[in-house]
CSV table of N, CA and C in Angstrom, one decimal:
chain,number,residue,atom,x,y,z
G,44,UNK,N,92.5,88.1,76.3
G,44,UNK,CA,93.6,88.9,75.8
G,44,UNK,C,94.9,88.6,76.5
G,45,UNK,N,94.8,88.1,77.7
G,45,UNK,CA,96.0,87.8,78.5
G,45,UNK,C,96.8,86.7,77.8
G,46,UNK,N,96.2,85.7,77.3
G,46,UNK,CA,96.9,84.6,76.7
G,46,UNK,C,97.6,85.1,75.4
G,47,UNK,N,97.0,86.0,74.7
G,47,UNK,CA,97.6,86.5,73.5
G,47,UNK,C,98.9,87.2,73.8
G,48,UNK,N,98.9,88.0,74.8
G,48,UNK,CA,100.1,88.7,75.2
G,48,UNK,C,101.2,87.7,75.7
G,49,UNK,N,100.8,86.7,76.4
G,49,UNK,CA,101.8,85.7,76.9
G,49,UNK,C,102.4,85.0,75.7
G,50,UNK,N,101.6,84.6,74.7
G,50,UNK,CA,102.1,83.9,73.5
G,50,UNK,C,103.1,84.8,72.8
G,51,UNK,N,102.7,86.1,72.6
G,51,UNK,CA,103.6,87.1,71.9
G,51,UNK,C,104.9,87.2,72.7
G,52,UNK,N,104.8,87.3,74.0
G,52,UNK,CA,106.0,87.4,74.9
G,52,UNK,C,106.9,86.2,74.7
G,53,UNK,N,106.3,85.0,74.7
G,53,UNK,CA,107.1,83.8,74.5
G,53,UNK,C,107.8,83.8,73.1
G,54,UNK,N,107.0,84.2,72.1
G,54,UNK,CA,107.6,84.3,70.7
G,54,UNK,C,108.8,85.2,70.7
G,55,UNK,N,108.6,86.4,71.3
G,55,UNK,CA,109.8,87.3,71.3
G,55,UNK,C,110.9,86.8,72.1
G,56,UNK,N,110.7,86.1,73.2
G,56,UNK,CA,111.8,85.5,74.0
G,56,UNK,C,112.5,84.4,73.2
G,57,UNK,N,111.8,83.6,72.5
G,57,UNK,CA,112.5,82.6,71.6
G,57,UNK,C,113.3,83.3,70.5
G,58,UNK,N,112.6,84.3,69.9
G,58,UNK,CA,113.3,85.1,68.9
G,58,UNK,C,114.6,85.7,69.4
G,59,UNK,N,114.5,86.3,70.6
G,59,UNK,CA,115.7,86.9,71.2
G,59,UNK,C,116.8,85.9,71.4
G,60,UNK,N,116.4,84.7,71.9
G,60,UNK,CA,117.4,83.6,72.1
G,60,UNK,C,118.1,83.2,70.9
G,61,UNK,N,117.3,83.0,69.8
G,61,UNK,CA,117.9,82.6,68.5
G,61,UNK,C,118.9,83.7,68.0
G,62,UNK,N,118.4,85.0,68.1
G,62,UNK,CA,119.3,86.1,67.7
G,62,UNK,C,120.5,86.2,68.5
G,63,UNK,N,120.4,85.9,69.8
G,63,UNK,CA,121.6,85.9,70.7
G,63,UNK,C,122.6,84.8,70.3
G,64,UNK,N,122.1,83.7,70.0
G,64,UNK,CA,122.9,82.6,69.6
G,64,UNK,C,123.6,82.9,68.2
G,65,UNK,N,123.0,83.7,67.4
G,65,UNK,CA,123.6,84.1,66.1
G,65,UNK,C,124.5,85.3,66.3
G,66,UNK,N,124.7,85.8,67.5
G,66,UNK,CA,125.5,86.9,67.8
G,66,UNK,C,125.0,88.2,67.2
G,67,UNK,N,123.7,88.3,67.0
G,67,UNK,CA,123.1,89.5,66.5
G,67,UNK,C,122.5,90.2,67.8
G,68,UNK,N,123.4,90.9,68.5
G,68,UNK,CA,123.0,91.4,69.8
G,68,UNK,C,122.0,92.6,69.8
G,69,UNK,N,122.1,93.4,68.8
G,69,UNK,CA,121.2,94.6,68.7
G,69,UNK,C,119.8,94.1,68.5
G,70,UNK,N,119.5,93.2,67.5
G,70,UNK,CA,118.2,92.7,67.3
G,70,UNK,C,117.7,91.8,68.4
G,71,UNK,N,118.6,91.1,69.1
G,71,UNK,CA,118.2,90.3,70.3
G,71,UNK,C,117.7,91.2,71.4
G,72,UNK,N,118.4,92.3,71.6
G,72,UNK,CA,118.0,93.3,72.6
G,72,UNK,C,116.6,93.8,72.3
G,73,UNK,N,116.3,94.2,71.0
G,73,UNK,CA,115.0,94.7,70.6
G,73,UNK,C,114.0,93.6,70.8
G,74,UNK,N,114.2,92.4,70.4
G,74,UNK,CA,113.2,91.3,70.6
G,74,UNK,C,113.0,91.1,72.1
G,75,UNK,N,114.0,91.1,72.9
G,75,UNK,CA,113.8,90.9,74.3
G,75,UNK,C,113.0,92.0,75.0
G,76,UNK,N,113.3,93.2,74.5
G,76,UNK,CA,112.5,94.4,75.0
G,76,UNK,C,111.1,94.3,74.6
G,77,UNK,N,110.8,93.9,73.4
G,77,UNK,CA,109.4,93.7,73.0
G,77,UNK,C,108.7,92.6,73.7
G,78,UNK,N,109.5,91.6,74.1
G,78,UNK,CA,108.9,90.5,74.9
G,78,UNK,C,108.6,90.9,76.3
G,79,UNK,N,109.4,91.8,76.9
G,79,UNK,CA,109.1,92.3,78.2
G,79,UNK,C,107.9,93.2,78.2
G,80,UNK,N,107.8,94.0,77.1
G,80,UNK,CA,106.6,94.9,77.0
G,80,UNK,C,105.3,94.0,76.8
G,81,UNK,N,105.4,92.9,76.1
G,81,UNK,CA,104.3,92.0,75.9
G,81,UNK,C,103.9,91.4,77.2
G,82,UNK,N,104.9,91.0,78.0
G,82,UNK,CA,104.6,90.4,79.3
G,82,UNK,C,103.9,91.4,80.2
G,83,UNK,N,104.4,92.7,80.2
G,83,UNK,CA,103.8,93.7,81.0
G,83,UNK,C,102.3,93.9,80.6
G,84,UNK,N,102.1,93.9,79.3
G,84,UNK,CA,100.7,94.0,78.8
G,84,UNK,C,99.8,92.9,79.2
G,85,UNK,N,100.4,91.7,79.3
G,85,UNK,CA,99.6,90.5,79.8
G,85,UNK,C,99.3,90.7,81.3
G,86,UNK,N,100.2,91.2,82.0
G,86,UNK,CA,100.0,91.5,83.4
G,86,UNK,C,98.9,92.6,83.6
G,87,UNK,N,99.0,93.6,82.8
G,87,UNK,CA,98.0,94.7,82.8
G,87,UNK,C,96.6,94.1,82.5
G,88,UNK,N,96.5,93.3,81.5
G,88,UNK,CA,95.2,92.7,81.2
G,88,UNK,C,94.7,91.8,82.3
G,89,UNK,N,95.6,91.1,83.0
G,89,UNK,CA,95.2,90.3,84.1
G,89,UNK,C,94.7,91.2,85.3
G,90,UNK,N,95.3,92.3,85.6
G,90,UNK,CA,94.9,93.2,86.6
G,90,UNK,C,93.6,93.9,86.2
G,91,UNK,N,93.4,94.2,85.0
G,91,UNK,CA,92.2,94.9,84.5
G,91,UNK,C,91.0,93.9,84.7
G,92,UNK,N,91.2,92.6,84.4
G,92,UNK,CA,90.1,91.6,84.6
G,92,UNK,C,89.8,91.4,86.1
G,93,UNK,N,90.9,91.5,86.9
G,93,UNK,CA,90.7,91.3,88.4
G,93,UNK,C,90.0,92.5,89.0
G,94,UNK,N,90.4,93.7,88.7
G,94,UNK,CA,89.9,94.9,89.3
G,94,UNK,C,88.5,95.3,88.7
G,95,UNK,N,88.4,95.2,87.4
G,95,UNK,CA,87.1,95.5,86.7
G,95,UNK,C,87.2,96.9,86.1
G,96,UNK,N,86.2,97.3,85.5
G,96,UNK,CA,86.2,98.6,84.8
G,96,UNK,C,86.1,99.8,85.8
G,97,UNK,N,86.5,100.9,85.4
G,97,UNK,CA,86.4,102.1,86.2
G,97,UNK,C,85.0,102.6,86.3
G,98,UNK,N,84.5,102.9,87.5
G,98,UNK,CA,83.2,103.4,87.7
G,98,UNK,C,83.1,104.9,87.4
G,99,UNK,N,82.4,105.3,86.4
G,99,UNK,CA,82.3,106.7,86.1
G,99,UNK,C,81.4,107.5,87.0
G,100,UNK,N,80.5,106.8,87.7
G,100,UNK,CA,79.6,107.5,88.6
G,100,UNK,C,80.0,107.6,90.0
G,101,UNK,N,81.2,108.2,90.2
G,101,UNK,CA,81.7,108.4,91.6
G,101,UNK,C,81.1,109.7,92.1
G,102,UNK,N,81.2,109.8,93.5
G,102,UNK,CA,80.7,111.0,94.1
G,102,UNK,C,81.6,112.2,93.7
G,103,UNK,N,82.9,112.0,93.5
G,103,UNK,CA,83.7,113.1,93.1
G,103,UNK,C,83.4,113.6,91.7
G,104,UNK,N,83.0,112.7,90.8
G,104,UNK,CA,82.6,113.1,89.5
G,104,UNK,C,81.4,114.0,89.5
G,105,UNK,N,80.4,113.7,90.4
G,105,UNK,CA,79.2,114.5,90.5
G,105,UNK,C,79.6,115.9,91.1
G,106,UNK,N,80.5,116.0,92.1
G,106,UNK,CA,80.9,117.3,92.6
G,106,UNK,C,81.5,118.1,91.6
G,107,UNK,N,82.4,117.6,90.7
G,107,UNK,CA,83.0,118.4,89.6
G,107,UNK,C,82.0,118.8,88.6
G,108,UNK,N,81.0,118.0,88.3
G,108,UNK,CA,79.9,118.4,87.4
G,108,UNK,C,79.1,119.5,88.0
G,109,UNK,N,78.8,119.5,89.3
G,109,UNK,CA,78.1,120.6,90.0
G,109,UNK,C,78.9,121.9,89.9
G,110,UNK,N,80.2,121.8,90.1
G,110,UNK,CA,81.0,123.0,90.1
G,110,UNK,C,81.0,123.6,88.7
G,111,UNK,N,81.0,122.8,87.7
G,111,UNK,CA,81.0,123.3,86.3
G,111,UNK,C,79.7,124.0,85.9
G,112,UNK,N,78.6,123.6,86.5
G,112,UNK,CA,77.3,124.1,86.2
G,112,UNK,C,77.0,125.5,86.8
G,113,UNK,N,77.8,125.8,87.8
G,113,UNK,CA,77.5,127.1,88.6
G,113,UNK,C,78.0,128.3,87.8
């Protein structure tokens, strides 16, 4: 999934550059913003792969479940 977001970010960066050269600043800003969001999502996917999934069976989860059952 990381590569998909990098490709999308690059596509938006190229689109923003073309729009900037055509002096369409509003749409260039939107494309650049979407590219930055796509880059952030690629970074998030990379961190999720590195860290791994959240462990639902923590000690704190069991304590909260015990409190609810009382």
